[in-house]
Structure formats: C-alpha cells, structure tokens
Amino acid sequence: MPQETPRTPSTNTAPANTTPHSTEDHPDHRRAHAHALTGALAIAALVAALVALWQTQSTPLGGRAYCWGAWPEDEAPFRRGDRDRVADEDPPVPGRPAGRCSLRWHSGRGGGMEEQRLDLRLGTVPREAGERRSWLGELFGGEDVPLPDGLPGFTAAASGTGALVLPESCDVDGLPSVVTLKSTRALPADAAGELLVRAANKAAERSSCTTLPPLHLRRHPSPSPTDKNCGIAGLSRTSAQQRTSTGAPENTDFHSCAIKDTSPAAGSPTTGTPAAGAPVARFTTTARPRLVALFDGLTGDQPPARGWRAHGSIDAAGALVRADCSGRPTVFAMRSGPGRTHTRLDDPREVFPLYVDAVAAHMGCAPLRAG
C-alpha cells in the first residue's frame, strides 16, 4: 500500500471555523471607510458653506441682510419695488474695527427709475492734525441733528449723511472708531438714525470690541426750529436780514447751525457768488464725550486770545476751542462755507466769539471770555 504523506502541523491558532483576514483588505470595510470619508467631507463642505453664508448674511430662511448684516432686504433703506440690489462689502472682523460697504439699487419704474446708493464706512479718525481737521470739517455739516438720548452721533437729512462713534473699547491706538453714512439722496432724520444705529451695533458685534449692550433709538431725532441768527446775539439786522439759518440752540449738549445767503445777488453770474442757499458759515458745539474725543489733541493748551477761559485758536480760516462747561469738556467750532461773503457775518474773528457767548449761555456755562 502506498504510504500516506505526513502532514505538517499548522501554526494557526485561530479557531477552525474562523478565517483570518486584514480589515484593510476586506471589501466591505473599504466601502465603509470610503462612505465615512465622503460623509465627513460633505459635512465639512456644508459647514464651510454655512460659514460663508453667515459672513454674507444671506440665509435661505431669513433672506439677505446687507452691509455686514445690518440692513435686512425687507426693511429700510429699501422700499417696496426696489430691485437690482448689489453690495460691495468688506466687513469688520474680530480685533479689527474697520470695514466698508457700498450698496446700490434701483427704485421707481420707467422714466422715473433712479439709482440709489448708500456708502457705509467704519474706521478710526485720522491721526495727523491737519488731516483730521479737514476730516472733521467734512463730517460736521452745520445742519446736523443729534441722535436722541445722548447717543454719540448725528444725522443731516438734507445731505443724507451721518456719523456715530463706537465705545471707547473700540478705539485703536487711542483713536476713536467711527461709523459714517453717506447717501446719494436726502434721508429723513429718523431713517438715517436707525440705519446708523443698526450699522454701529453690527460693527461692534463683528469686531468684538465691546461688551456693552446694543444701542437703541427710543425716540426719533428731530431738527431744532429755525433761528434767524443761529442764536447769535449782536448781529445787525442789515447783515443777517437776507440770510437764514438752521438749528436754534435747543439741545444742551449738541448744537449745529449753518447761516446761508439767500440774497438776490447770491448765485448771480455777474458777481461770481455761489448758488443761493450755499452755507456762509457753519457752527458746531458738542459736550457729548465720544464726540468731543474726535477733537482730542487739536486745541493745544493756550487760550485763543487774552481773557478766554478756553484752549484753542481763532483765525480767518476757522475757529476751534475746548472749554470746561459746567464740569463737561465742550468743543466749539466754526468754519466758513462755500457761500462765504467775506464780511463780518462769516469772519470767525468777528462772529465766532458771539456764537460762543450765545450757545455757552444756553448750555449753562459760565462766561468763556471776558468782556
């Protein structure tokens, strides 16, 4: 009989009914691994999309909100029927209270259709003194309406502009951060104020620069009644009878006024004078701390003239002084306007001291100059 070949003992210690294998090589496990990886990538893509969606404030449920998420598409500044909305945005980010937004859209129909535009800016005031003076000269227009309840901001309905200063914790290297608004058309004071407040709240939230509660407009801003001489006593009737002004000193911590030339000669091509209604002189006073901070470092430590209880300067180009007014740091400023007549009416050396006397008295200040 043929002999049986001996069997070699097996070194496999696995049970007889178990087939040894590698999990990496098994087809089922490879498919499970691939499915898990695909799911993870899908989740990551969804998260990235949601983050991008949040950054642009465009959500499938709530609709889009423009300019850092401050202005929802179904609220002001839009009206029913507005369309073709386009926003060019650079939003603030944590640690950087700076940004911009230009928003354009069309309103009306047919021949009455027009393009609207709002420009929103967030940034610090210029550091260099001359540049900041120019910036402030453009910021305060002389017909500004203060935001109510002492909020550190104002609007100007006629020019569609406004500004609001963020809290001190949002300063950058000691310079205040400011939200400014500019429109191509006039905006009612209450609408402009609401736009500013919502933009400032969103700017502070996005830059994470403050823990203070959001600002709110509890009342509508309202213009002061017209005053023929900006509240300035001592102007002769002949120098002011053909001129008007806006902004009587109704508020005790903010006053803005412009004197305009409405004489028949204004706008005459034979005299070369600016158009009727162009500002002759513009005045601003504020005791609101965050607005006063915009002028820090500009008034020096010398009085503008002998006998003044204030620091600053007065010359033919303009005037700026800072004083203690009933325990409150207060700024008084004047600059000549494009309608300047080169008369006593718009010469800062002549009219600015009279303006300071009138407004300081209204605010409850002790006299700021002798005589």
Coordinates of C-alpha atoms in Angstrom, one line a residue:
M1 CA 0.0 0.0 0.0
P2 CA 1.3 3.4 -0.7
Q3 CA 2.4 5.3 2.4
E4 CA 0.5 8.4 3.4
T5 CA 2.5 11.7 3.3
P6 CA 2.8 13.1 6.8
R7 CA 1.0 16.5 7.4
T8 CA 2.9 19.5 8.6
P9 CA 1.4 20.8 11.9
S10 CA -0.4 24.1 11.5
T11 CA 0.8 27.2 13.4
N12 CA -2.5 28.9 13.0
T13 CA -4.1 29.4 16.5
A14 CA -7.4 30.8 15.2
P15 CA -10.5 28.6 15.7
A16 CA -11.2 26.1 13.0
N17 CA -14.3 27.9 11.9
T18 CA -12.6 31.4 11.6
T19 CA -10.9 32.7 8.5
P20 CA -8.1 35.1 9.4
H21 CA -8.1 38.4 7.4
S22 CA -7.0 42.0 7.5
T23 CA -9.7 44.7 7.9
E24 CA -7.9 47.0 5.5
D25 CA -8.1 44.4 2.7
H26 CA -11.7 43.4 3.2
P27 CA -14.0 44.9 0.5
D28 CA -16.9 45.7 3.0
H29 CA -14.6 47.6 5.3
R30 CA -13.0 49.5 2.4
R31 CA -16.5 50.6 1.3
A32 CA -17.5 51.6 4.9
H33 CA -14.3 53.6 5.2
A34 CA -14.9 55.4 1.9
H35 CA -18.5 56.2 2.9
A36 CA -17.3 57.6 6.2
L37 CA -14.7 59.8 4.4
T38 CA -17.3 61.0 1.9
G39 CA -19.7 61.9 4.7
A40 CA -17.0 63.8 6.6
L41 CA -16.1 65.8 3.5
A42 CA -19.7 66.6 2.9
I43 CA -20.2 67.8 6.4
A44 CA -17.0 69.9 6.1
A45 CA -18.3 71.4 2.9
L46 CA -21.7 72.2 4.4
V47 CA -20.1 73.9 7.4
A48 CA -17.9 75.9 5.1
A49 CA -20.9 76.9 3.0
L50 CA -22.9 77.9 6.1
V51 CA -19.9 80.0 7.4
A52 CA -19.7 81.7 4.0
L53 CA -23.5 82.2 4.1
W54 CA -23.3 83.7 7.5
Q55 CA -20.5 86.0 6.6
T56 CA -22.6 87.5 3.8
Q57 CA -25.7 87.4 5.9
S58 CA -27.6 85.6 3.1
T59 CA -29.7 82.9 4.6
P60 CA -32.3 80.7 2.9
L61 CA -34.8 81.2 5.7
G62 CA -34.4 84.8 6.8
G63 CA -33.5 86.5 3.5
R64 CA -30.4 88.6 2.9
A65 CA -29.2 91.4 5.1
Y66 CA -26.8 93.9 3.5
C67 CA -23.8 95.8 4.8
W68 CA -22.4 93.5 7.4
G69 CA -25.8 92.1 8.1
A70 CA -27.1 95.5 9.4
W71 CA -29.9 96.1 6.9
P72 CA -32.4 93.3 6.0
E73 CA -33.7 93.3 2.5
D74 CA -37.3 93.9 3.6
E75 CA -36.6 96.9 5.8
A76 CA -35.2 100.4 5.4
P77 CA -33.5 101.8 3.4
F78 CA -35.4 99.8 0.8
R79 CA -39.0 100.4 -0.3
R80 CA -41.5 98.1 -2.0
G81 CA -40.5 97.6 -5.6
D82 CA -36.8 98.3 -5.2
R83 CA -34.6 95.9 -7.1
D84 CA -31.2 95.1 -8.5
R85 CA -29.6 95.3 -5.1
V86 CA -25.8 95.0 -5.2
A87 CA -23.5 95.3 -2.2
D88 CA -19.7 95.6 -2.3
E89 CA -18.7 94.7 1.3
D90 CA -15.6 94.5 3.4
P91 CA -16.9 93.5 6.9
P92 CA -15.2 94.1 10.2
V93 CA -13.6 91.1 11.9
P94 CA -12.7 90.4 15.5
G95 CA -9.9 92.7 16.6
R96 CA -10.3 95.0 13.5
P97 CA -13.0 97.7 13.9
A98 CA -12.7 98.7 10.2
G99 CA -14.8 98.0 7.2
R100 CA -16.8 99.4 4.3
C101 CA -20.0 98.7 2.3
S102 CA -21.3 100.3 -0.8
L103 CA -24.9 99.4 -1.5
R104 CA -26.6 100.2 -4.8
W105 CA -30.2 99.5 -6.0
H106 CA -32.9 100.9 -8.3
S107 CA -36.1 102.5 -7.3
G108 CA -39.1 103.6 -9.4
R109 CA -40.1 102.4 -12.8
G110 CA -39.8 103.5 -16.4
G111 CA -38.6 107.1 -16.9
G112 CA -38.8 107.7 -13.2
M113 CA -36.3 104.9 -12.3
E114 CA -33.2 106.1 -10.5
E115 CA -30.2 104.5 -8.9
Q116 CA -29.8 104.8 -5.2
R117 CA -26.6 104.4 -3.3
L118 CA -25.5 104.2 0.4
D119 CA -21.9 104.2 1.5
L120 CA -21.0 102.9 4.9
R121 CA -17.6 103.3 6.5
L122 CA -16.0 102.1 9.7
G123 CA -12.6 103.4 10.7
T124 CA -10.6 105.5 13.1
V125 CA -10.2 109.3 12.9
P126 CA -7.0 110.5 11.1
R127 CA -4.0 110.7 13.4
E128 CA -2.3 113.7 11.7
A129 CA -3.8 117.0 13.0
G130 CA -4.2 118.8 9.6
E131 CA -5.8 115.7 8.0
R132 CA -8.2 115.3 11.0
R133 CA -9.2 118.9 10.9
S134 CA -10.2 118.5 7.2
W135 CA -12.0 115.3 8.0
L136 CA -13.9 116.9 10.8
G137 CA -14.8 119.8 8.6
E138 CA -16.4 117.4 6.2
L139 CA -18.0 115.3 8.9
F140 CA -19.9 118.2 10.6
G141 CA -22.0 119.9 8.0
G142 CA -23.6 122.7 10.1
E143 CA -27.1 121.3 9.8
D144 CA -26.7 118.2 11.9
V145 CA -29.4 116.7 14.0
P146 CA -28.2 115.0 17.2
L147 CA -29.3 111.4 17.9
P148 CA -31.6 111.4 20.9
D149 CA -30.9 110.2 24.5
G150 CA -27.3 111.5 24.3
L151 CA -26.1 108.9 21.7
P152 CA -22.7 109.9 20.3
G153 CA -23.9 110.6 16.8
F154 CA -25.9 112.8 14.4
T155 CA -27.5 112.9 11.0
A156 CA -28.0 115.6 8.4
A157 CA -31.2 115.0 6.4
A158 CA -30.6 117.3 3.6
S159 CA -27.2 115.8 2.7
G160 CA -28.1 112.2 3.6
T161 CA -25.1 111.9 5.9
G162 CA -24.5 110.9 9.5
A163 CA -22.0 109.5 12.0
L164 CA -21.9 107.5 15.2
V165 CA -18.8 107.0 17.4
L166 CA -18.3 103.5 18.9
P167 CA -17.5 102.9 22.6
E168 CA -14.0 103.7 23.9
S169 CA -13.1 99.9 24.0
C170 CA -13.3 100.1 20.2
D171 CA -10.6 102.7 19.9
V172 CA -7.4 101.8 18.0
D173 CA -4.2 103.2 19.4
G174 CA -6.2 105.8 21.3
L175 CA -8.1 106.9 18.2
P176 CA -11.9 106.7 18.2
S177 CA -13.6 104.4 15.7
V178 CA -16.5 106.0 13.8
V179 CA -19.3 104.7 11.6
T180 CA -20.2 107.2 8.8
L181 CA -23.1 107.1 6.4
K182 CA -23.5 108.9 3.1
S183 CA -26.5 108.7 0.8
T184 CA -27.0 109.9 -2.8
R185 CA -30.4 111.3 -1.7
A186 CA -31.8 113.1 1.3
L187 CA -32.8 110.8 4.2
P188 CA -35.3 111.6 7.0
A189 CA -33.5 112.1 10.3
D190 CA -35.3 109.1 11.9
A191 CA -34.5 106.8 8.9
A192 CA -30.8 107.8 8.8
G193 CA -30.6 107.5 12.6
E194 CA -32.0 104.0 12.5
L195 CA -29.6 102.9 9.7
L196 CA -26.6 104.3 11.7
V197 CA -27.5 102.6 15.0
R198 CA -28.0 99.2 13.3
A199 CA -24.8 99.6 11.4
A200 CA -22.9 100.6 14.6
N201 CA -24.3 97.7 16.5
K202 CA -23.3 95.3 13.8
A203 CA -19.8 96.8 13.5
A204 CA -19.3 96.4 17.3
E205 CA -20.6 92.8 17.2
R206 CA -18.5 91.8 14.2
S207 CA -15.3 93.4 15.6
S208 CA -15.9 92.0 19.1
C209 CA -14.7 95.3 20.5
T210 CA -17.2 95.9 23.3
T211 CA -19.4 94.0 25.8
L212 CA -21.8 96.9 26.2
P213 CA -25.5 96.3 25.2
P214 CA -26.6 97.3 21.7
L215 CA -27.7 100.9 21.1
H216 CA -31.3 101.7 20.6
L217 CA -33.2 104.7 19.2
R218 CA -36.0 105.1 21.8
R219 CA -37.1 108.4 20.2
H220 CA -36.9 109.8 16.7
P221 CA -34.2 112.5 16.1
S222 CA -35.9 115.8 15.4
P223 CA -34.4 119.0 13.9
S224 CA -34.3 122.2 16.0
P225 CA -36.5 125.1 14.9
T226 CA -35.0 127.6 12.6
D227 CA -33.3 130.6 14.2
K228 CA -32.5 133.6 12.1
N229 CA -29.0 134.2 13.5
C230 CA -28.0 130.7 14.8
G231 CA -28.9 132.0 18.3
I232 CA -26.1 134.6 17.9
A233 CA -26.9 137.9 19.6
G234 CA -25.3 141.1 18.4
L235 CA -25.6 140.5 14.6
S236 CA -27.1 143.6 13.0
R237 CA -30.3 143.3 11.0
T238 CA -28.6 144.6 7.9
S239 CA -26.0 141.8 8.0
A240 CA -28.5 139.0 8.5
Q241 CA -31.9 140.1 7.2
Q242 CA -31.4 138.3 3.9
R243 CA -29.9 135.2 5.4
T244 CA -31.4 132.2 7.1
S245 CA -30.0 129.6 9.5
T246 CA -31.0 126.2 10.8
G247 CA -30.6 124.9 14.3
A248 CA -31.5 127.1 17.3
P249 CA -29.7 126.0 20.4
E250 CA -32.3 123.7 21.7
N251 CA -30.1 120.9 23.0
T252 CA -27.9 121.4 26.0
D253 CA -25.1 119.1 24.7
F254 CA -25.2 119.4 20.9
H255 CA -25.8 122.4 18.7
S256 CA -25.3 122.6 14.9
C257 CA -26.1 125.6 12.7
A258 CA -25.5 127.0 9.3
I259 CA -26.1 130.5 8.1
K260 CA -27.0 130.7 4.4
D261 CA -27.1 133.6 1.9
T262 CA -30.5 133.9 0.3
S263 CA -30.0 137.5 -1.0
P264 CA -30.9 138.3 -4.7
A265 CA -27.2 138.6 -5.5
A266 CA -26.5 135.1 -4.5
G267 CA -25.8 132.8 -7.4
S268 CA -25.5 135.7 -9.8
P269 CA -23.1 135.0 -12.6
T270 CA -22.2 138.7 -12.8
T271 CA -21.0 138.7 -9.2
G272 CA -19.5 135.3 -9.2
T273 CA -21.2 134.4 -6.0
P274 CA -22.1 130.8 -5.1
A275 CA -25.7 129.5 -5.6
A276 CA -28.4 130.8 -3.3
G277 CA -28.6 128.8 -0.1
A278 CA -24.9 127.9 -0.1
P279 CA -23.7 127.9 3.5
V280 CA -21.9 131.1 4.6
A281 CA -20.7 129.8 7.9
R282 CA -21.1 126.6 9.8
F283 CA -21.0 126.1 13.6
T284 CA -20.9 123.1 15.8
T285 CA -20.9 122.7 19.6
T286 CA -20.9 119.4 21.5
A287 CA -20.4 118.2 25.0
R288 CA -21.1 114.5 24.3
P289 CA -17.9 112.8 25.5
R290 CA -17.4 110.4 22.5
L291 CA -17.9 113.3 20.0
V292 CA -15.6 115.5 22.0
A293 CA -13.0 112.8 21.7
L294 CA -12.9 113.3 18.0
F295 CA -11.2 116.7 18.6
D296 CA -8.6 115.4 21.2
G297 CA -5.2 116.9 20.6
L298 CA -6.4 119.6 18.2
T299 CA -6.9 122.6 20.6
G300 CA -3.5 122.8 22.3
D301 CA -3.1 124.3 25.8
Q302 CA -3.2 128.0 25.1
P303 CA -6.2 130.3 25.1
P304 CA -7.3 131.6 21.6
A305 CA -7.0 135.2 22.9
R306 CA -6.5 137.1 26.1
G307 CA -9.4 136.8 28.5
W308 CA -10.6 133.4 27.2
R309 CA -11.4 130.6 29.7
A310 CA -10.7 128.0 26.9
H311 CA -8.0 126.5 24.8
G312 CA -7.8 126.7 21.0
S313 CA -7.4 129.0 18.1
I314 CA -9.3 131.6 16.1
D315 CA -8.2 132.9 12.7
A316 CA -9.6 134.0 9.4
A317 CA -9.9 130.4 8.2
G318 CA -11.9 129.0 11.1
A319 CA -12.1 128.5 14.9
L320 CA -11.9 125.6 17.4
V321 CA -11.8 125.9 21.1
R322 CA -12.3 123.5 24.0
A323 CA -13.5 124.6 27.4
D324 CA -14.9 123.3 30.7
C325 CA -18.7 123.9 30.6
S326 CA -20.4 123.2 33.8
G327 CA -18.0 120.4 34.5
R328 CA -18.2 119.0 31.0
P329 CA -15.5 119.2 28.4
T330 CA -17.1 121.0 25.5
V331 CA -16.0 121.8 21.9
F332 CA -17.0 124.9 19.9
A333 CA -16.1 125.0 16.2
M334 CA -16.7 127.2 13.2
R335 CA -15.7 127.1 9.6
S336 CA -16.6 129.2 6.6
G337 CA -18.8 127.8 3.9
P338 CA -18.7 127.9 0.1
G339 CA -21.1 130.8 0.2
R340 CA -18.7 133.0 2.2
T341 CA -19.3 136.7 1.8
H342 CA -16.0 137.9 3.3
T343 CA -17.9 140.1 5.6
R344 CA -18.3 140.3 9.4
L345 CA -21.0 137.7 9.2
D346 CA -18.6 134.8 8.3
D347 CA -15.4 136.1 9.7
P348 CA -14.5 133.8 12.6
R349 CA -12.6 136.5 14.4
E350 CA -15.8 138.6 14.5
V351 CA -18.8 136.2 14.7
F352 CA -17.3 133.2 16.5
P353 CA -16.9 134.9 19.9
L354 CA -20.6 136.0 19.7
Y355 CA -21.6 132.4 18.8
V356 CA -19.7 131.0 21.8
D357 CA -21.3 133.6 24.1
A358 CA -24.8 132.7 22.9
V359 CA -24.5 128.9 23.0
A360 CA -22.5 128.7 26.2
A361 CA -25.1 130.7 28.0
H362 CA -27.8 128.4 26.7
M363 CA -25.8 125.4 27.9
G364 CA -25.5 126.8 31.4
C365 CA -21.8 127.6 31.1
A366 CA -20.1 130.4 33.0
P367 CA -18.8 133.1 30.5
L368 CA -15.9 131.7 28.5
R369 CA -14.4 135.1 27.7
A370 CA -14.1 138.4 29.4
G371 CA -16.0 141.4 28.1

